[in-house]
Coordinates of C-alpha atoms and ligand atoms in Angstrom, one line a residue:
X1 CA -10.1 -27.0 27.0
X2 CA -8.3 -23.7 26.9
X3 CA -5.6 -25.1 29.2
X4 CA -5.1 -27.9 26.7
X5 CA -4.8 -25.4 23.9
X6 CA -2.2 -23.4 25.8
X7 CA -0.1 -26.6 25.7
X8 CA -0.1 -26.4 21.9
X9 CA 0.9 -22.7 22.0
X10 CA 3.7 -23.0 24.5
X11 CA 5.4 -25.9 22.8
X12 CA 4.2 -26.0 19.3
X13 CA 7.0 -28.0 17.7
X14 CA 6.4 -31.1 19.7
X15 CA 2.8 -30.8 20.5
X16 CA 1.1 -29.2 17.5
X17 CA -2.0 -31.1 16.8
X18 CA -1.8 -33.1 13.6
X19 CA -4.9 -31.8 12.0
X20 CA -7.2 -28.7 12.1
X21 CA -10.1 -30.6 13.6
X22 CA -8.3 -31.5 16.8
X23 CA -7.2 -27.9 17.1
X24 CA -10.8 -26.8 16.4
X25 CA -11.9 -29.0 19.2
X26 CA -9.3 -27.7 21.6
X27 CA -10.4 -24.2 20.7
X28 CA -14.1 -25.2 21.0
X29 CA -14.5 -23.7 17.6
X30 CA -17.3 -24.6 15.2
X31 CA -16.4 -22.9 12.0
X32 CA -18.3 -22.7 8.8
X33 CA -14.9 -22.6 7.1
X34 CA -11.8 -24.5 8.1
X35 CA -8.7 -24.5 10.2
X36 CA -5.5 -26.2 9.0
X37 CA -2.2 -27.1 10.5
X38 CA -0.9 -28.6 7.2
X39 CA 2.7 -27.7 6.9
X40 CA 2.2 -26.2 3.4
X41 CA -0.5 -23.9 4.5
X42 CA 1.4 -23.0 7.6
X43 CA 4.5 -22.4 5.5
X44 CA 2.6 -19.9 3.3
X45 CA 1.1 -18.1 6.3
X46 CA 4.6 -17.7 7.7
X47 CA 6.0 -15.8 4.7
X48 CA 5.3 -12.6 2.9
X49 CA 6.3 -10.6 -0.2
X50 CA 9.2 -9.0 1.6
X51 CA 10.8 -12.4 2.0
X52 CA 12.9 -11.1 4.9
X53 CA 11.2 -12.8 7.8
X54 CA 9.5 -16.2 8.3
X55 CA 7.8 -17.6 11.3
X56 CA 5.6 -20.6 12.2
X57 CA 2.0 -19.9 13.1
X58 CA 0.0 -22.4 15.1
X59 CA -2.7 -22.7 12.4
X60 CA -4.2 -21.1 9.4
X61 CA -7.9 -20.4 9.6
X62 CA -10.0 -20.2 6.4
X63 CA -13.2 -18.3 7.4
X64 CA -16.3 -18.1 5.3
X65 CA -17.5 -14.9 6.9
X66 CA -17.4 -12.5 9.9
X67 CA -19.0 -15.1 12.2
X68 CA -16.0 -17.4 11.8
X69 CA -13.6 -14.5 12.3
X70 CA -15.4 -13.5 15.5
X71 CA -15.3 -17.1 16.8
X72 CA -11.5 -17.2 16.2
X73 CA -10.9 -13.9 18.0
X74 CA -13.1 -14.9 20.9
X75 CA -11.4 -18.2 21.4
X76 CA -8.0 -16.4 21.3
X77 CA -9.3 -14.0 24.0
X78 CA -10.2 -16.9 26.2
X79 CA -6.7 -18.5 25.8
X80 CA -3.8 -17.3 27.9
X81 CA -1.6 -16.2 25.0
X82 CA -3.0 -16.8 21.5
X83 CA -2.8 -14.0 19.0
X84 CA -4.7 -13.5 15.7
X85 CA -3.3 -12.0 12.5
X86 CA -5.6 -11.3 9.5
X87 CA -3.7 -12.1 6.4
X88 CA -4.8 -10.3 3.2
X89 CA -2.6 -11.2 0.3
X90 CA 0.6 -11.3 2.4
X91 CA 2.1 -8.4 0.4
X92 CA 3.7 -6.9 3.4
X93 CA 7.5 -6.5 3.6
X94 CA 8.3 -7.1 7.3
X95 CA 6.1 -9.8 8.6
X96 CA 3.2 -7.5 9.4
X97 CA 0.6 -10.1 8.6
X98 CA 2.3 -12.9 10.6
X99 CA 1.5 -14.4 14.0
X100 CA 4.3 -16.3 15.7
X101 CA 2.6 -19.4 17.1
X102 CA -0.7 -17.7 16.7
X103 CA -3.7 -18.0 14.4
X104 CA -3.4 -16.6 10.9
X105 CA -6.8 -15.8 9.3
X106 CA -6.7 -16.1 5.5
X107 CA -9.1 -13.3 4.6
X108 CA -9.1 -14.3 0.9
X109 CA -11.0 -17.4 1.9
X110 CA -14.0 -15.4 2.9
X111 CA -17.1 -15.7 0.7
X112 CA -17.1 -13.2 -2.1
X113 CA -19.5 -10.5 -1.1
X114 CA -20.3 -8.0 -3.9
X115 CA -23.2 -5.6 -3.8
X116 CA -23.6 -2.2 -5.4
X117 CA -25.7 0.3 -3.4
X118 CA -27.1 3.7 -4.2
X119 CA -27.2 6.2 -1.3
X120 CA -28.0 9.9 -1.6
X121 CA -27.2 9.9 -5.3
X122 CA -23.8 8.2 -4.8
X123 CA -22.9 4.7 -5.8
X124 CA -20.9 2.3 -3.5
X125 CA -19.9 -1.3 -3.6
X126 CA -20.0 -3.5 -0.5
X127 CA -17.1 -6.0 -0.7
X128 CA -15.6 -8.4 1.7
X129 CA -12.4 -7.5 3.5
X130 CA -10.5 -10.2 1.8
X131 CA -11.6 -9.2 -1.7
X132 CA -8.7 -8.5 -4.1
X133 CA -8.8 -5.0 -5.6
X134 CA -8.3 -6.3 -9.1
X135 CA -11.5 -8.4 -8.9
X136 CA -13.4 -5.5 -7.5
X137 CA -12.3 -3.3 -10.4
X138 CA -13.2 -5.9 -13.1
X139 CA -16.6 -6.6 -11.6
X140 CA -17.5 -2.9 -11.0
X141 CA -16.5 -2.0 -14.6
X142 CA -18.0 -4.9 -16.4
X143 CA -21.3 -5.2 -14.5
X144 CA -21.9 -1.5 -13.8
X145 CA -19.6 0.7 -15.8
X146 CA -18.4 2.1 -12.4
X147 CA -15.1 2.0 -10.5
X148 CA -13.5 3.0 -7.2
X149 CA -11.9 6.4 -7.4
X150 CA -8.7 5.8 -5.5
X151 CA -6.2 3.0 -6.2
X152 CA -2.9 1.5 -5.4
X153 CA -0.4 1.0 -8.3
X154 CA -0.7 -2.8 -7.9
X155 CA -4.1 -4.5 -7.5
X156 CA -3.3 -8.0 -6.1
X157 CA -3.8 -6.6 -2.7
X158 CA -6.8 -7.0 -0.5
X159 CA -9.3 -4.4 0.5
X160 CA -8.7 -5.0 4.2
X161 CA -4.9 -5.0 3.7
X162 CA -4.7 -1.6 2.0
X163 CA -7.4 0.0 4.3
X164 CA -5.3 -1.0 7.2
X165 CA -2.4 1.2 5.8
X166 CA -3.8 3.9 3.5
X167 CA -3.7 2.8 -0.2
X168 CA -2.1 5.5 -2.3
X169 CA -1.5 6.0 -6.0
X170 CA -1.7 8.8 -8.6
X171 CA -5.4 9.5 -7.9
X172 CA -4.8 10.2 -4.2
X173 CA -3.9 13.9 -4.7
X174 CA -7.5 14.5 -5.9
X175 CA -9.6 11.9 -4.0
X176 CA -7.3 11.1 -1.0
X177 CA -6.0 7.7 -0.3
X178 CA -8.3 4.6 -0.3
X179 CA -9.0 5.1 3.4
X180 CA -10.7 8.5 2.4
X181 CA -13.0 6.7 0.0
X182 CA -14.9 4.2 2.3
X183 CA -18.2 5.0 3.8
X184 CA -18.8 2.1 6.1
X185 CA -17.0 -1.0 7.5
X186 CA -18.0 -4.2 9.2
X187 CA -15.3 -4.9 11.8
X188 CA -14.6 -7.8 14.2
X189 CA -12.9 -6.1 17.1
X190 CA -10.2 -7.6 19.4
X191 CA -12.9 -8.6 21.8
X192 CA -14.7 -10.6 19.1
X193 CA -17.6 -8.2 18.7
X194 CA -18.8 -7.7 15.1
X195 CA -19.8 -4.0 14.6
X196 CA -20.9 -1.8 11.7
X197 CA -19.1 1.5 11.8
X198 CA -19.0 4.7 9.8
X199 CA -18.5 8.4 10.3
X200 CA -21.9 8.5 12.0
X201 CA -22.1 5.1 13.7
X202 CA -19.3 3.7 16.0
X203 CA -17.2 6.5 14.5
X204 CA -14.2 6.0 16.9
X205 CA -13.9 2.4 15.7
X206 CA -14.3 3.5 12.0
X207 CA -11.5 6.1 12.1
X208 CA -9.3 3.9 14.3
X209 CA -9.4 1.0 11.8
X210 CA -8.6 3.2 8.8
X211 CA -4.9 3.2 8.6
X212 CA -4.8 1.3 11.9
X213 CA -2.3 -1.3 10.9
X214 CA -4.8 -4.0 11.9
X215 CA -4.6 -3.1 15.6
X216 CA -8.2 -2.4 16.4
X217 CA -10.3 -4.9 14.4
X218 CA -10.5 -7.2 11.4
X219 CA -12.3 -5.6 8.4
X220 CA -14.8 -8.2 7.2
X221 CA -16.7 -5.8 4.8
X222 CA -16.1 -2.4 3.3
X223 CA -18.4 0.0 1.5
X224 CA -16.3 1.7 -1.2
X225 CA -17.3 4.9 -3.1
X226 CA -17.6 4.5 -6.8
X227 CA -17.6 6.8 -9.8
X228 CA -18.3 6.3 -13.6
X229 CA -15.4 4.4 -15.1
X230 CA -13.7 5.9 -18.1
X231 CA -13.1 3.7 -21.2
X232 CA -9.6 4.9 -22.1
X233 CA -6.5 6.5 -20.6
X234 CA -3.8 8.6 -22.2
X235 CA -0.7 7.7 -20.2
X236 CA 2.1 10.2 -20.5
X237 CA 5.7 10.4 -19.2
X238 CA 7.7 13.7 -19.1
X239 CA 11.4 13.8 -18.4
X240 CA 13.2 16.5 -16.3
X241 CA 16.9 16.9 -15.6
X242 CA 16.3 19.2 -12.6
X243 CA 14.6 18.1 -9.4
X244 CA 13.4 21.7 -8.8
X245 CA 11.5 22.0 -12.1
X246 CA 10.1 18.4 -11.6
X247 CA 8.7 19.2 -8.1
X248 CA 7.5 22.7 -9.2
X249 CA 5.4 21.1 -12.0
X250 CA 4.2 18.1 -9.9
X251 CA 3.1 20.4 -7.1
X252 CA 1.3 22.8 -9.5
X253 CA -0.6 19.9 -11.0
X254 CA -1.8 18.5 -7.7
X255 CA -2.9 21.9 -6.5
X256 CA -4.9 22.8 -9.6
X257 CA -8.7 22.4 -9.4
X258 CA -10.4 19.3 -10.9
X259 CA -10.9 20.0 -14.7
X260 CA -7.6 21.9 -14.9
X261 CA -5.4 19.0 -14.1
X262 CA -4.7 15.4 -15.0
X263 CA -6.7 12.4 -13.5
X264 CA -3.5 10.8 -12.3
X265 CA -0.2 12.3 -11.2
X266 CA 2.9 10.3 -10.1
X267 CA 6.6 10.6 -10.6
X268 CA 9.8 8.6 -10.3
X269 CA 13.6 9.0 -10.3
X270 CA 15.8 7.0 -12.7
X271 CA 19.5 6.7 -13.3
X272 CA 21.1 8.6 -16.2
X273 CA 22.6 5.5 -17.6
X274 CA 21.9 2.4 -19.7
X275 CA 21.0 0.1 -16.8
X276 CA 18.0 -2.0 -18.2
X277 CA 16.3 -2.0 -14.7
X278 CA 16.8 1.5 -13.5
X279 CA 18.2 3.6 -16.4
X280 CA 16.8 5.7 -19.3
X281 CA 15.4 2.7 -21.2
X282 CA 12.8 2.2 -18.4
X283 CA 11.0 5.5 -19.3
X284 CA 9.4 5.1 -22.8
X285 CA 6.0 3.5 -22.6
X286 CA 6.0 2.0 -26.1
X287 CA 8.5 -0.4 -27.4
X288 CA 8.7 1.6 -30.6
X289 CA 9.9 4.7 -28.7
X290 CA 13.5 5.3 -27.7
X291 CA 15.0 7.6 -25.1
X292 CA 17.5 9.8 -27.1
X293 CA 20.0 11.1 -24.5
X294 CA 21.2 13.7 -26.9
X295 CA 18.1 15.7 -25.8
X296 CA 19.4 15.9 -22.2
X297 CA 21.1 19.2 -21.2
X298 CA 24.8 19.2 -20.5
X299 CA 23.9 20.0 -16.9
X300 CA 22.1 16.7 -16.4
X301 CA 23.4 14.7 -13.5
X302 CA 23.6 11.1 -12.5
X303 CA 19.8 10.9 -11.7
X304 CA 16.9 12.2 -13.8
X305 CA 13.2 12.6 -13.0
X306 CA 10.0 11.6 -14.7
X307 CA 6.5 13.0 -14.1
X308 CA 3.9 10.4 -15.0
X309 CA 0.4 11.7 -15.7
X310 CA -2.8 10.4 -17.3
X311 CA -6.1 11.7 -18.7
X312 CA -9.3 9.6 -18.7
X313 CA -11.5 9.7 -21.7
X314 CA -14.5 7.9 -23.3
X315 CA -14.4 5.7 -26.5
X316 CA -16.6 8.2 -28.3
X317 CA -14.3 11.2 -27.5
X318 CA -12.7 12.3 -30.7
X319 CA -8.9 11.9 -30.8
X320 CA -8.5 15.6 -31.6
X321 CA -10.4 16.5 -28.5
X322 CA -8.2 14.4 -26.3
X323 CA -5.1 15.9 -28.0
X324 CA -6.4 19.4 -27.4
X325 CA -7.1 18.7 -23.7
X326 CA -3.7 17.1 -23.2
X327 CA -2.0 20.1 -24.9
X328 CA -3.9 22.5 -22.6
X329 CA -2.9 20.6 -19.5
X330 CA 0.8 20.3 -20.5
X331 CA 1.1 24.0 -21.4
X332 CA 3.5 25.8 -19.1
X333 CA 5.2 22.6 -17.8
X334 CA 9.0 22.7 -17.9
X335 CA 9.9 19.2 -19.0
X336 CA 12.4 18.4 -21.8
X337 CA 10.0 18.7 -24.7
X338 CA 11.4 15.9 -27.0
X339 CA 11.5 13.6 -24.0
X340 CA 7.7 13.1 -23.8
X341 CA 6.4 9.6 -24.2
X342 CA 2.7 8.5 -24.4
X343 CA 0.4 5.6 -25.1
X344 CA -3.4 5.2 -25.2
X345 CA -4.6 2.1 -23.2
X346 CA -7.9 0.9 -21.8
X347 CA -8.7 2.0 -18.2
X348 CA -8.3 -1.6 -17.0
X349 CA -5.0 -2.0 -18.8
X350 CA -3.8 1.2 -17.2
X351 CA -4.8 0.2 -13.7
X352 CA -3.3 -3.3 -14.3
X353 CA 0.1 -1.9 -15.4
X354 CA 2.0 -3.4 -12.5
X355 CA 0.5 -6.8 -13.3
X356 CA 2.5 -6.8 -16.5
X357 CA 5.6 -6.0 -14.5
X358 CA 4.8 -8.8 -12.2
X359 CA 4.5 -11.3 -15.0
X360 CA 7.9 -10.2 -16.3
X361 CA 9.4 -10.4 -12.8
X362 CA 8.0 -13.9 -12.4
X363 CA 9.4 -14.9 -15.7
X364 CA 12.8 -13.5 -14.7
X365 CA 12.7 -15.2 -11.3
X366 CA 12.8 -12.0 -9.3
X367 CA 9.2 -11.8 -8.0
X368 CA 9.7 -14.4 -5.3
X369 CA 13.1 -13.1 -4.2
X370 CA 13.5 -10.8 -1.1
X371 CA 12.2 -7.2 -1.4
X372 CA 13.7 -5.0 1.2
X373 CA 11.4 -2.1 0.3
X374 CA 11.3 1.2 2.1
X375 CA 8.3 3.6 1.8
X376 CA 8.2 7.1 3.3
X377 CA 6.2 10.2 3.4
X378 CA 8.5 13.2 3.2
X379 CA 7.4 16.8 3.8
X380 CA 7.6 19.2 0.9
X381 CA 9.7 21.5 2.9
X382 CA 12.5 18.9 3.0
X383 CA 12.1 17.0 -0.3
X384 CA 15.0 18.9 -1.9
X385 CA 17.2 17.8 0.9
X386 CA 16.0 14.3 0.5
X387 CA 16.9 14.4 -3.2
X388 CA 20.4 15.7 -2.4
X389 CA 21.1 13.4 0.5
X390 CA 19.4 10.2 -0.8
X391 CA 18.6 10.1 -4.5
X392 CA 21.7 12.1 -5.7
X393 CA 24.1 10.6 -3.2
X394 CA 23.2 7.2 -1.7
X395 CA 21.0 5.9 -4.5
X396 CA 22.5 7.4 -7.7
X397 CA 22.8 3.9 -9.1
X398 CA 19.2 3.1 -8.3
X399 CA 17.7 0.3 -6.2
X400 CA 17.3 -2.4 -8.8
X401 CA 13.6 -1.4 -9.2
X402 CA 11.3 1.7 -9.3
X403 CA 12.0 4.7 -7.1
X404 CA 8.7 6.6 -6.9
X405 CA 8.4 10.2 -5.7
X406 CA 5.2 12.2 -6.0
X407 CA 3.2 14.8 -4.1
X408 CA 0.0 14.3 -2.0
X409 CA -2.3 16.7 -0.3
X410 CA -2.8 16.5 3.5
X411 CA -6.3 18.0 3.2
X412 CA -7.5 14.9 1.4
X413 CA -6.7 12.8 4.6
X414 CA -8.9 12.9 7.7
X415 CA -6.9 13.5 10.8
X416 CA -9.3 11.2 12.8
X417 CA -7.8 8.2 10.9
X418 CA -4.9 6.4 12.5
X419 CA -2.2 7.2 9.9
X420 CA 0.4 9.8 10.8
X421 CA 1.8 12.2 8.2
X422 CA 4.6 14.7 8.1
X423 CA 3.9 18.5 8.5
X424 CA 2.5 20.8 5.8
X425 CA -0.2 20.6 3.2
X426 CA 2.0 19.0 0.6
X427 CA 4.1 15.9 1.3
X428 CA 5.7 13.3 -1.0
X429 CA 5.4 9.6 -1.2
X430 CA 8.8 8.1 -1.7
X431 CA 8.8 4.4 -2.5
X432 CA 12.2 2.5 -2.9
X433 CA 11.0 -0.7 -4.5
X434 CA 14.1 -2.9 -4.4
X435 CA 14.4 -6.1 -6.4
X436 CA 17.1 -8.7 -5.8
X437 CA 18.4 -11.3 -8.3
X438 CA 17.3 -14.9 -8.1
X439 CA 19.0 -16.7 -5.1
X440 CA 20.7 -13.6 -3.7
X441 CA 23.4 -14.1 -1.1
X442 CA 22.1 -13.3 2.4
X443 CA 24.9 -10.7 2.7
X444 CA 23.5 -8.9 -0.3
X445 CA 20.0 -8.7 1.3
X446 CA 21.5 -7.6 4.6
X447 CA 23.4 -4.8 2.8
X448 CA 20.2 -3.5 1.3
X449 CA 18.4 -3.6 4.6
X450 CA 21.3 -1.7 6.1
X451 CA 21.1 0.8 3.3
X452 CA 17.5 1.4 4.2
X453 CA 18.6 2.1 7.8
X454 CA 21.3 4.4 6.5
X455 CA 18.7 6.4 4.6
X456 CA 16.6 6.8 7.7
X457 CA 19.7 7.8 9.7
X458 CA 20.6 10.4 7.1
X459 CA 17.1 11.8 7.1
X460 CA 17.3 12.2 10.9
X461 CA 20.8 13.8 10.7
X462 CA 19.5 16.3 8.2
X463 CA 16.4 17.1 10.2
X464 CA 14.2 15.8 7.3
X465 CA 10.5 15.7 8.4
X466 CA 9.3 12.2 7.4
X467 CA 7.1 9.4 8.5
X468 CA 7.5 5.8 7.4
X469 CA 4.6 4.5 5.3
X470 CA 3.9 0.8 5.9
X471 CA 6.0 1.3 9.0
X472 CA 8.1 -1.3 10.6
X473 CA 9.9 -0.8 14.0
X474 CA 11.5 -3.0 16.6
X475 CA 10.8 -1.2 19.8
X476 CA 8.0 0.5 21.6
X477 CA 10.1 3.7 21.8
X478 CA 10.4 3.8 18.0
X479 CA 6.6 3.4 17.6
X480 CA 6.1 6.2 20.1
X481 CA 8.3 8.4 18.0
X482 CA 6.5 7.4 14.8
X483 CA 3.1 8.4 16.2
X484 CA 4.4 11.4 18.0
X485 CA 1.5 13.4 19.5
X486 CA -0.9 10.7 18.2
X487 CA 0.7 8.0 20.3
X488 CA -1.6 8.4 23.3
X489 CA -4.7 8.3 21.0
X490 CA -3.4 5.1 19.4
X491 CA -2.8 3.5 22.8
X492 CA -6.3 4.6 24.1
X493 CA -7.9 3.1 21.0
X494 CA -6.0 -0.1 21.5
X495 CA -7.3 -0.3 25.1
X496 CA -10.8 0.3 23.8
X497 CA -11.0 -2.2 20.9
X498 CA -8.3 -4.8 21.5
X499 CA -7.5 -4.6 25.2
X500 CA -5.7 -8.0 25.3
X501 CA -3.6 -7.1 22.3
X502 CA -4.8 -10.1 20.3
X503 CA -4.7 -8.6 16.8
X504 CA -1.9 -8.1 14.2
X505 CA 1.0 -9.1 16.4
X506 CA 3.3 -9.0 13.4
X507 CA 3.3 -5.2 13.6
X508 CA 5.2 -5.5 16.9
X509 CA 3.5 -2.5 18.5
X510 CA 1.9 -4.1 21.5
X511 CA 2.5 -7.3 23.4
X512 CA -0.2 -9.8 24.1
X513 CA -1.5 -9.4 27.6
X514 CA -1.1 -12.7 29.3
Ligands
FAD1 P1 -1.2 -8.1 4.2 O1 0.2 -7.9 3.9 O2 -1.7 -9.5 4.2 O3 -1.6 -7.4 5.6 C1 -1.1 -6.1 6.0 C2 -1.5 -5.7 7.4 O4 -2.9 -5.5 7.4 C3 -1.2 -6.8 8.4 O5 -0.9 -6.2 9.6 C4 -2.5 -7.6 8.5 O6 -2.7 -8.2 9.7 C5 -3.5 -6.4 8.3 N1 -4.7 -6.9 7.6 C6 -4.9 -7.6 6.5 N2 -6.2 -7.8 6.2 C7 -6.9 -7.2 7.1 C8 -8.2 -7.0 7.4 N3 -9.2 -7.5 6.6 N4 -8.6 -6.3 8.5 C9 -7.7 -5.8 9.3 N5 -6.4 -5.9 9.1 C10 -6.0 -6.6 8.0 N6 0.6 0.3 -1.2 C11 0.1 1.5 -1.6 O7 -0.5 2.2 -0.8 N7 0.2 1.9 -2.9 C12 0.7 1.1 -3.8 O8 0.8 1.5 -5.0 C13 1.2 -0.2 -3.4 N8 1.8 -1.0 -4.3 C14 2.3 -2.2 -3.9 C15 2.8 -3.1 -4.8 C16 3.3 -4.3 -4.5 C17 3.9 -5.2 -5.5 C18 3.3 -4.6 -3.1 C19 3.9 -5.9 -2.7 C20 2.8 -3.8 -2.1 C21 2.3 -2.6 -2.5 N9 1.7 -1.7 -1.6 C22 1.2 -0.5 -2.0 C23 1.7 -2.0 -0.2 C24 0.4 -2.7 0.2 O9 -0.7 -1.7 0.2 C25 0.5 -3.2 1.6 O10 1.6 -4.1 1.8 C26 -0.8 -3.9 2.0 O11 -0.7 -4.2 3.4 C27 -0.8 -5.2 1.3 O12 -2.1 -5.7 1.3 P2 -2.3 -7.3 1.7 O13 -3.7 -7.5 1.4 O14 -1.3 -8.2 1.1 O15 -2.1 -7.2 3.2

């Protein structure tokens, strides 16, 4: 049987089975869910949000639960060269959730698991690995008045997808990334074993999988820590002309103890011009407010900075109390006072803010175009150099979309997890979220990819301490450099949990053992 399957794998174009059931037979798979080789499904599984790469998998599996996932992995192990990629919502940039001539597992097909549990006075929700964060939020808030503590800016991502990376947003300075906010996982390893793991049980697997780029197991369930959800959020933007005062304030806010700081701290760079996508008009939060450039000092350069903060409150909190609290938290900050913008929105509206941007981008035809994004973690010690070398020089006209920059605290991350960070307690997330016009010329996209490479080159030339977030490399040597002194641990974990290198081949870290 397996020999017959290998025929499909080695020469997929001419011999791909016409339907999922013959492939299932060849794989000796008896799935609760399904397996399809339909060209539309295969086409979807071979693409991602980045739009830079496309490949053809052998088949798309739609599992109903961990049992199906385990069967798929076991049959891949028994074949001579099949690989398996869990696909969350396919929001990777560089083909990380793809499997060239392998099996792609659509994690969103899994049965919806949702169960709130109380343990030692803390509330958690058990959700399936393919659950979409937006759905988790809505259900937790509407049914229980609770919510996860740590988020991503955009919520149409799966639980397993973000936990395989880190999951960061403006709450991470306080609670750590999403990977610091899970208590337990159910994981199917690269040998097809289904294990429960936590800090106390199968802990090596638990920490390997968190931020593990899908290399050690497929997350089929996660237990996520909850807190009481606020009703409302005051969302505020503060403009700075100088990078030094922007970073001084941002760092002071993330260092302050809980109660003396905002509930959310982020920041972004924008162009000091009238560009509707990257310029001053992108800053006001309310269509009635305008950015009056007359308030900018004469020293303002070609790029400006915006600190974005938020305070949670309850419906029955008096407006005056919220005003007083916000005033207290803003006291001493060095932003340009008339260039402060704010709105009050519901907690769900606040967390869904990128969905509105998505709807606009879909309407403008730029959601499905290529997105050559670059995400980095940059050490605080070198962030001024990064500003000088990248924001003020290479990117002074922006990237056609948001350029995020905000500080995070290393002490909120557990070094046993697989993610690697730059040195020092404070480091910055830098996200260059490029958008391209509808039907861009391939040369345009190539130029943007090349500009990303140039940014990395300049960082290296200037000895900037950085790590790629959502990393993407072409060679084993580059991965080795990325992991640095964590490389041998990463390799040992791979040997332990996925010795045949079946899982997440799209990350291009290991080659399937034949
Ligand atoms: P996929 O792209 O489908 O998969 C990513 C990787 O994880 C692949 O290697 C895949 O094989 C593996 N994987 C997927 N599911 C599982 C599973 N259940 N078990 C094991 N491995 C699995 N990130 C942030 O941290 N903060 C943000 O604010 C943020 N905003 C974003 C906004 C947009 C519009 C986009 C497109 C991305 C954003 N991201 C952000 C990045 C995002 O977290 C990652 O791209 C993430 O991987 C996407 O999740 P996904 O479910 O689409 O995963």
